[in-house]
PDB file of C-alpha atoms in Angstrom:
ATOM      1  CA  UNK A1159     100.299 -29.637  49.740  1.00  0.00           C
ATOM      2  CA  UNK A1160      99.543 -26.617  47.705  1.00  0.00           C
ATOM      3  CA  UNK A1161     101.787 -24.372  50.024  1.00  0.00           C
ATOM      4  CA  UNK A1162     104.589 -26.815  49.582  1.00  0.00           C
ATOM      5  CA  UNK A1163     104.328 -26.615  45.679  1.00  0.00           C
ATOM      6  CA  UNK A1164     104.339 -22.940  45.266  1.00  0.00           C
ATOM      7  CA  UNK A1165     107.254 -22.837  47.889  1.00  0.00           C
ATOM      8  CA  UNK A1166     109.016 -25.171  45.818  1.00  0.00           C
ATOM      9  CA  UNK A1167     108.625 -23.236  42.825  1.00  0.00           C
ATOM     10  CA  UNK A1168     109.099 -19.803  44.699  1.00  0.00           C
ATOM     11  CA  UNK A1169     112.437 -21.243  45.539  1.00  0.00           C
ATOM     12  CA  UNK A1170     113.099 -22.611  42.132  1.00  0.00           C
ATOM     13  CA  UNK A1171     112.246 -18.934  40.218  1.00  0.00           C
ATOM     14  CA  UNK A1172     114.468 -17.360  43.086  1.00  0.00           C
ATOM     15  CA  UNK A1173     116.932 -19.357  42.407  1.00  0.00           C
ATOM     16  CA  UNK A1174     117.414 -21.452  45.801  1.00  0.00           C
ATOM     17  CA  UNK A1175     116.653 -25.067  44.038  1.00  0.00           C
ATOM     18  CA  UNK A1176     118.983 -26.131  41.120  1.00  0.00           C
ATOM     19  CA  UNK A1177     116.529 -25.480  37.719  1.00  0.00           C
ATOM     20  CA  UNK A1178     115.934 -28.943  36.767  1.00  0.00           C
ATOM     21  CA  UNK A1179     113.184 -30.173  34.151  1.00  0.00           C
ATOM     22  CA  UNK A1180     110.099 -31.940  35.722  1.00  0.00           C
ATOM     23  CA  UNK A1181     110.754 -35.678  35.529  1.00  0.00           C
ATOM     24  CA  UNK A1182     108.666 -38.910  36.074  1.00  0.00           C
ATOM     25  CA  UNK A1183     110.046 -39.308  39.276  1.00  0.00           C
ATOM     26  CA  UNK A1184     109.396 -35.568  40.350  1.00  0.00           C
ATOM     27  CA  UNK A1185     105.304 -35.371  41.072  1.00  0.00           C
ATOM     28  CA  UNK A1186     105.790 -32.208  42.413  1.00  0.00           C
ATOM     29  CA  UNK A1187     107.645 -30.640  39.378  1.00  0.00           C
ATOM     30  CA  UNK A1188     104.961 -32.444  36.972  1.00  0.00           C
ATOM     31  CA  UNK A1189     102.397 -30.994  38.554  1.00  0.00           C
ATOM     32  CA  UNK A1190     104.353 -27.318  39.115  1.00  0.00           C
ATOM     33  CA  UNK A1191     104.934 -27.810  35.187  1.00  0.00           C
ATOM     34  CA  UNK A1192     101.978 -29.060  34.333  1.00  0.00           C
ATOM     35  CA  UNK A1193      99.928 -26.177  36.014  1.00  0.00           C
ATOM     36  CA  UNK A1194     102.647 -23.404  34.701  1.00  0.00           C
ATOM     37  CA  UNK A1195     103.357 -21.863  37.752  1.00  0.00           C
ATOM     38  CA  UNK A1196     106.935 -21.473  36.869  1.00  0.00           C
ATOM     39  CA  UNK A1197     105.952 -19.045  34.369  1.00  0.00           C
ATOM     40  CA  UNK A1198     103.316 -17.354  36.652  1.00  0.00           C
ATOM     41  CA  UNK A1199     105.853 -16.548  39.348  1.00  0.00           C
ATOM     42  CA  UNK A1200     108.462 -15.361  37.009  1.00  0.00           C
ATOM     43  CA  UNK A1201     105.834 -12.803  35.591  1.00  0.00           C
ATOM     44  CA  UNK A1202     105.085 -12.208  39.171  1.00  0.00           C
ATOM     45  CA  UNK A1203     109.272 -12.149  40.090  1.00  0.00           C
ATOM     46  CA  UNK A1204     109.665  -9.378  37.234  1.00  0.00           C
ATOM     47  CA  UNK A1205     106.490  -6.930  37.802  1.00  0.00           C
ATOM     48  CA  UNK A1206     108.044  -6.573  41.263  1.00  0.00           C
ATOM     49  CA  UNK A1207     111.346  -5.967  40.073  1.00  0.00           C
ATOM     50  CA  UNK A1208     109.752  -3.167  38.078  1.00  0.00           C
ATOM     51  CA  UNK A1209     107.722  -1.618  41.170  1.00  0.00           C
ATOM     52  CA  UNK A1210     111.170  -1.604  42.875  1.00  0.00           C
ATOM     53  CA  UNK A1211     112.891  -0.172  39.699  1.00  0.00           C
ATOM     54  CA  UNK A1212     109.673   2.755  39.542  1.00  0.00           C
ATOM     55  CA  UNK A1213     110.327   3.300  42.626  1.00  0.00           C
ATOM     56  CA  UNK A1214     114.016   4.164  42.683  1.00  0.00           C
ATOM     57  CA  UNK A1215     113.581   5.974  39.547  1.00  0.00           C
ATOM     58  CA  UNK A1216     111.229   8.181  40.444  1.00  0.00           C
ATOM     59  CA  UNK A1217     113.323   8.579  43.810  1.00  0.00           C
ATOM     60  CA  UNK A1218     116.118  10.021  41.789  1.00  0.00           C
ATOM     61  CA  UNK A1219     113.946  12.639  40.547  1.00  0.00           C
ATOM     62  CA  UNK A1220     114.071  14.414  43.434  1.00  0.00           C
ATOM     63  CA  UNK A1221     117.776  14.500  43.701  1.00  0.00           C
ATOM     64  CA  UNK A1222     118.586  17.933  44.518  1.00  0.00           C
ATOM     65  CA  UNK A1223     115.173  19.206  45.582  1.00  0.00           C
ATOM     66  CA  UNK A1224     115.912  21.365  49.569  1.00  0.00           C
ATOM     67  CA  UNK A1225     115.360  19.908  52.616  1.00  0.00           C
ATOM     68  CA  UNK A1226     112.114  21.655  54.105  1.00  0.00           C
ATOM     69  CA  UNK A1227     110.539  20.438  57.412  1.00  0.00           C
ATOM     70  CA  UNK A1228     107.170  19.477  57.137  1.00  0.00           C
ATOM     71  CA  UNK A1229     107.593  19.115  53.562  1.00  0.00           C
ATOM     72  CA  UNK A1230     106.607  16.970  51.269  1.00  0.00           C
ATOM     73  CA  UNK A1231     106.424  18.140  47.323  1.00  0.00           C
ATOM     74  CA  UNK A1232     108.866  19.305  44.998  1.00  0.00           C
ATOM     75  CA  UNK A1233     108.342  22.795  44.877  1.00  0.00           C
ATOM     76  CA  UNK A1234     108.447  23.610  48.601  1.00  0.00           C
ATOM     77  CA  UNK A1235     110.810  20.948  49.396  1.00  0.00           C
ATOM     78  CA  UNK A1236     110.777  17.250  51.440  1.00  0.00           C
ATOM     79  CA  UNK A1237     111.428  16.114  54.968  1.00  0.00           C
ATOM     80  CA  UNK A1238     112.825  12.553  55.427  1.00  0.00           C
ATOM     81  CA  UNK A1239     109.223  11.342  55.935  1.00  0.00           C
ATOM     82  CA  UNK A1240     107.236  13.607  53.361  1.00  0.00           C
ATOM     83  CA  UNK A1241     110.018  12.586  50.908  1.00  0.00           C
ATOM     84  CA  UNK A1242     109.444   8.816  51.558  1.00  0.00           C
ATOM     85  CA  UNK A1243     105.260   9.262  51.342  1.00  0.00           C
ATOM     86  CA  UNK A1244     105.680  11.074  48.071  1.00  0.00           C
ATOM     87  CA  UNK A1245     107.608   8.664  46.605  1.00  0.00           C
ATOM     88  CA  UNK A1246     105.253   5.826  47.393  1.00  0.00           C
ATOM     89  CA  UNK A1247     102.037   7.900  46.889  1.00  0.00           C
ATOM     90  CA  UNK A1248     103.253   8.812  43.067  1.00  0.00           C
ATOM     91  CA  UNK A1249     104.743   5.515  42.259  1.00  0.00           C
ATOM     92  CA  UNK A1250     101.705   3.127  43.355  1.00  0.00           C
ATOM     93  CA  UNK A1251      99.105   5.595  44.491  1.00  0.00           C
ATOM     94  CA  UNK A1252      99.846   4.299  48.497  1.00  0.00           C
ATOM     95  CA  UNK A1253      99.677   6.824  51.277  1.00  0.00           C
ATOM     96  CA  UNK A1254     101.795   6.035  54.158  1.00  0.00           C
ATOM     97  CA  UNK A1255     101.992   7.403  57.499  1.00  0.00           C
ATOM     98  CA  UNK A1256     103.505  11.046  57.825  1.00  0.00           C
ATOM     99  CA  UNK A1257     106.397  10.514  60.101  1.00  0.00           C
ATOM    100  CA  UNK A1258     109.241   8.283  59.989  1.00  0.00           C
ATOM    101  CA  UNK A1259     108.247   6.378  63.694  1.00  0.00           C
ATOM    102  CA  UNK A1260     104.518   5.929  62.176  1.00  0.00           C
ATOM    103  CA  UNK A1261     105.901   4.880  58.906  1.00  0.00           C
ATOM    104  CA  UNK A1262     107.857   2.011  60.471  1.00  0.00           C
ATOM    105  CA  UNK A1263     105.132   0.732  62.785  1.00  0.00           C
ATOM    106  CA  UNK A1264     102.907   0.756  59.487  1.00  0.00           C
ATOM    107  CA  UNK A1265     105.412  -1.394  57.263  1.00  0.00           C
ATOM    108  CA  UNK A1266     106.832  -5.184  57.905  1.00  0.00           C
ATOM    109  CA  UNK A1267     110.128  -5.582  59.451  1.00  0.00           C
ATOM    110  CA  UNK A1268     112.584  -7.213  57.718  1.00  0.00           C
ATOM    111  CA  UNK A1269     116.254  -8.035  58.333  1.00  0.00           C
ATOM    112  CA  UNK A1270     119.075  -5.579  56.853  1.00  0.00           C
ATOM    113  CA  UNK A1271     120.240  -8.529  54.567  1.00  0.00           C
ATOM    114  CA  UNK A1272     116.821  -8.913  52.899  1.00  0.00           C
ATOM    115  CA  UNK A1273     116.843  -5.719  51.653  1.00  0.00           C
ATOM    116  CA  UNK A1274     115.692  -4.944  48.199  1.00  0.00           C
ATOM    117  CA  UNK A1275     115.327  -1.439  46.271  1.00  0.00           C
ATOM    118  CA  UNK A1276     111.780   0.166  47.077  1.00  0.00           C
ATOM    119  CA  UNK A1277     112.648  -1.406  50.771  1.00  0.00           C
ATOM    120  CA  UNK A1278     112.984   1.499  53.872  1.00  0.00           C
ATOM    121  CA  UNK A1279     115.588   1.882  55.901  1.00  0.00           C
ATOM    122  CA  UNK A1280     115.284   3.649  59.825  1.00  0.00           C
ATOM    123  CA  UNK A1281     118.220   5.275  61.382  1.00  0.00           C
ATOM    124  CA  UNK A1282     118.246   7.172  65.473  1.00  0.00           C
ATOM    125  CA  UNK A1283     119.066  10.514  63.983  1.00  0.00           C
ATOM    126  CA  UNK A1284     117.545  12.743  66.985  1.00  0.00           C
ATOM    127  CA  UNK A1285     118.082  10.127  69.968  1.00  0.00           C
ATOM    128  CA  UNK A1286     115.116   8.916  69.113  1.00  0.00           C
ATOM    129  CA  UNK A1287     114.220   5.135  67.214  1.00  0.00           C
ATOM    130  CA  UNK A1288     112.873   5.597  63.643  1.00  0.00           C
ATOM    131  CA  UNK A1289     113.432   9.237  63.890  1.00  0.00           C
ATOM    132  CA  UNK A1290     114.974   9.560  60.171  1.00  0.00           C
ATOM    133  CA  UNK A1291     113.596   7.605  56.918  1.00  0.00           C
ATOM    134  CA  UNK A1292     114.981   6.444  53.701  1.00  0.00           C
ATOM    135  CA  UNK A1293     114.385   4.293  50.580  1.00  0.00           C
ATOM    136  CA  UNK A1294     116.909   1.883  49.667  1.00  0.00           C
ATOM    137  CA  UNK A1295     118.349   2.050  46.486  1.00  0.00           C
ATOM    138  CA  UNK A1296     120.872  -1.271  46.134  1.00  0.00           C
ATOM    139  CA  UNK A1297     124.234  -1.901  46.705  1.00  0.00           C
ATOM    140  CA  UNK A1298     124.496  -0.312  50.340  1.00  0.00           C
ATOM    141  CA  UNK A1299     123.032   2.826  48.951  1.00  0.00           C
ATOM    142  CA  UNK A1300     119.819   4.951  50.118  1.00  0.00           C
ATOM    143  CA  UNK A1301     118.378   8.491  49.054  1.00  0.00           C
ATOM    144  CA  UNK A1302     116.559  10.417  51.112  1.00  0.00           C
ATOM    145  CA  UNK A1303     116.124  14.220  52.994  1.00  0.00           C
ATOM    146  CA  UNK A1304     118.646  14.754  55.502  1.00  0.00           C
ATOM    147  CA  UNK A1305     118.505  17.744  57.044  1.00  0.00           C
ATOM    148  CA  UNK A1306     117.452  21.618  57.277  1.00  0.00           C
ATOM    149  CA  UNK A1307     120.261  23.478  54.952  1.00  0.00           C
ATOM    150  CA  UNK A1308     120.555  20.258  52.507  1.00  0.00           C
ATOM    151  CA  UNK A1309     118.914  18.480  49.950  1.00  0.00           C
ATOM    152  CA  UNK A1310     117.806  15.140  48.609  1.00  0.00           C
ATOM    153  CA  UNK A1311     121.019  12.994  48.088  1.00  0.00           C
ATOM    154  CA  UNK A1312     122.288   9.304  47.917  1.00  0.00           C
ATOM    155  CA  UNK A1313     124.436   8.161  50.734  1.00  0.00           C
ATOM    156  CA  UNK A1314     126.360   4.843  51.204  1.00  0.00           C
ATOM    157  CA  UNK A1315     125.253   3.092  54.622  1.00  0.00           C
ATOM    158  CA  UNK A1316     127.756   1.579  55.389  1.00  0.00           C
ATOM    159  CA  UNK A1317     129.814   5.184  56.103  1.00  0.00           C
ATOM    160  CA  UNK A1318     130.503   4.802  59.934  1.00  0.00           C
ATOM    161  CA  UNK A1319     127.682   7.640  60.592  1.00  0.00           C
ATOM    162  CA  UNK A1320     125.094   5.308  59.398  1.00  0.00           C
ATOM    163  CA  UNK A1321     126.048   2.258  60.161  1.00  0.00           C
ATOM    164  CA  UNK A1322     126.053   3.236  64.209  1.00  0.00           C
ATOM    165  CA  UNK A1323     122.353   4.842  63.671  1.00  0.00           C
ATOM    166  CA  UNK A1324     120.583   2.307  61.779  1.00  0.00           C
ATOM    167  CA  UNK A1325     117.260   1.479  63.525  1.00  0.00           C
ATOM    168  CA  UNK A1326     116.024  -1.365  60.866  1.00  0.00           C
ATOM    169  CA  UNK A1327     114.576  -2.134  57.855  1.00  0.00           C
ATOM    170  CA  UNK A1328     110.512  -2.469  56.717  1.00  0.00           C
ATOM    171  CA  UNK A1329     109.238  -3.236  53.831  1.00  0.00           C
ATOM    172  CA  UNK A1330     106.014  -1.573  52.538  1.00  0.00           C
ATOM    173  CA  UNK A1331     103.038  -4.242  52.250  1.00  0.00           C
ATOM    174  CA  UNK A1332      99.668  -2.576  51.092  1.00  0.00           C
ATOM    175  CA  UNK A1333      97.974  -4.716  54.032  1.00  0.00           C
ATOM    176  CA  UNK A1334     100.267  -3.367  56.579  1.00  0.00           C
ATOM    177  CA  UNK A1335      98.880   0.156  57.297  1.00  0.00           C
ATOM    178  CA  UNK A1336      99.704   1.785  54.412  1.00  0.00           C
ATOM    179  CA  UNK A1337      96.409   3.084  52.303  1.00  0.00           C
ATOM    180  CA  UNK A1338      96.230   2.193  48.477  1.00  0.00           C
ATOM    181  CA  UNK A1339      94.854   4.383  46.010  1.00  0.00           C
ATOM    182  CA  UNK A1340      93.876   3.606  42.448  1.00  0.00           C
ATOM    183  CA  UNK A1341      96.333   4.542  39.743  1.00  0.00           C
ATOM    184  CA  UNK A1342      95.497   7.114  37.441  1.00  0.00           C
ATOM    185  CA  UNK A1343      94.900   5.554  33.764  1.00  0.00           C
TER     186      UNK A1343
END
């Protein structure tokens, strides 16, 4: 019972059940009402809409910085991978795996239409699977470290060069391999 009420109201803050007050005849949205779990979840709904929105931002910061294999700081420059680990390890103190193929196997598919910013997307970029990382930004878009001789940059994946390497999507879940690490206060 209590896994059908907080998918009900999981649904209802995401917007998949019309927003209707509790009722007498709704038990299930007296009790969701009556507990304030509505208001729970959409605290819950908006702190991860701000992860995702840290993330992304702090992404962007590294918009311009060189491509450097084996890299993974701002100063000496990011690989695909090292770029992706930093990015995680400075917005919410995780450490994930060092190369792309690890980092996959360490994070929870998802499907390419459940993709949110924060998410990572995998393309076959050395006829190999999961052999080049990004984060996804939103609307079609990803940043990441493409290659020796470039630097960090945004790119649309749905540009035919993409779109014929893309591997998959994962999403990082701090119970799925990746290591957290308290926050600095």
């Amino acid at each position: 019972m209590r896994s059908l009420i907080i998918a009900i109201a999981l649904a209802s803050v995401c917007g998949l059940a019309a927003a209707e007050p509790a009722s007498q005849a709704d038990p299930v949205g007296e009790l969701v009402a009556s507990k304030g779990l509505m208001s729970r979840l959409e605290g819950v709904r908006q702190n991860m809409s701000s992860v995702a929105s840290e993330l992304v931002v702090n992404a962007m910061g590294f918009l311009g910085v060189r491509y450097k294999y084996g890299g993974n700081d701002l100063e000496d420059g990011v690989d695909c991978s090292g770029f992706v680990r930093a990015i995680y390890e400075q917005t919410l103190g995780m450490v994930l795996p060092r190369r792309a193929a690890e980092q996959a196997r360490a994070t929870q598919t998802i499907s390419q239409d459940e993709l949110k910013p924060g998410d990572l997307v995998f393309f076959n970029t050395m006829r190999s699977a999961f052999s080049h990382v990004g984060i996804y930004i939103g609307d079609n878009k990803f940043i990441h470290a493409p290659r020796s001789g470039a630097q960090v940059r945004v790119e649309d994946m749905r540009q035919s060069y993409w779109v014929k390497r893309f591997n998959g999507a994962r999403r990082v879940d701090a119970g799925a391999g990746s290591i957290p690490l308290p926050l600095p206060r």
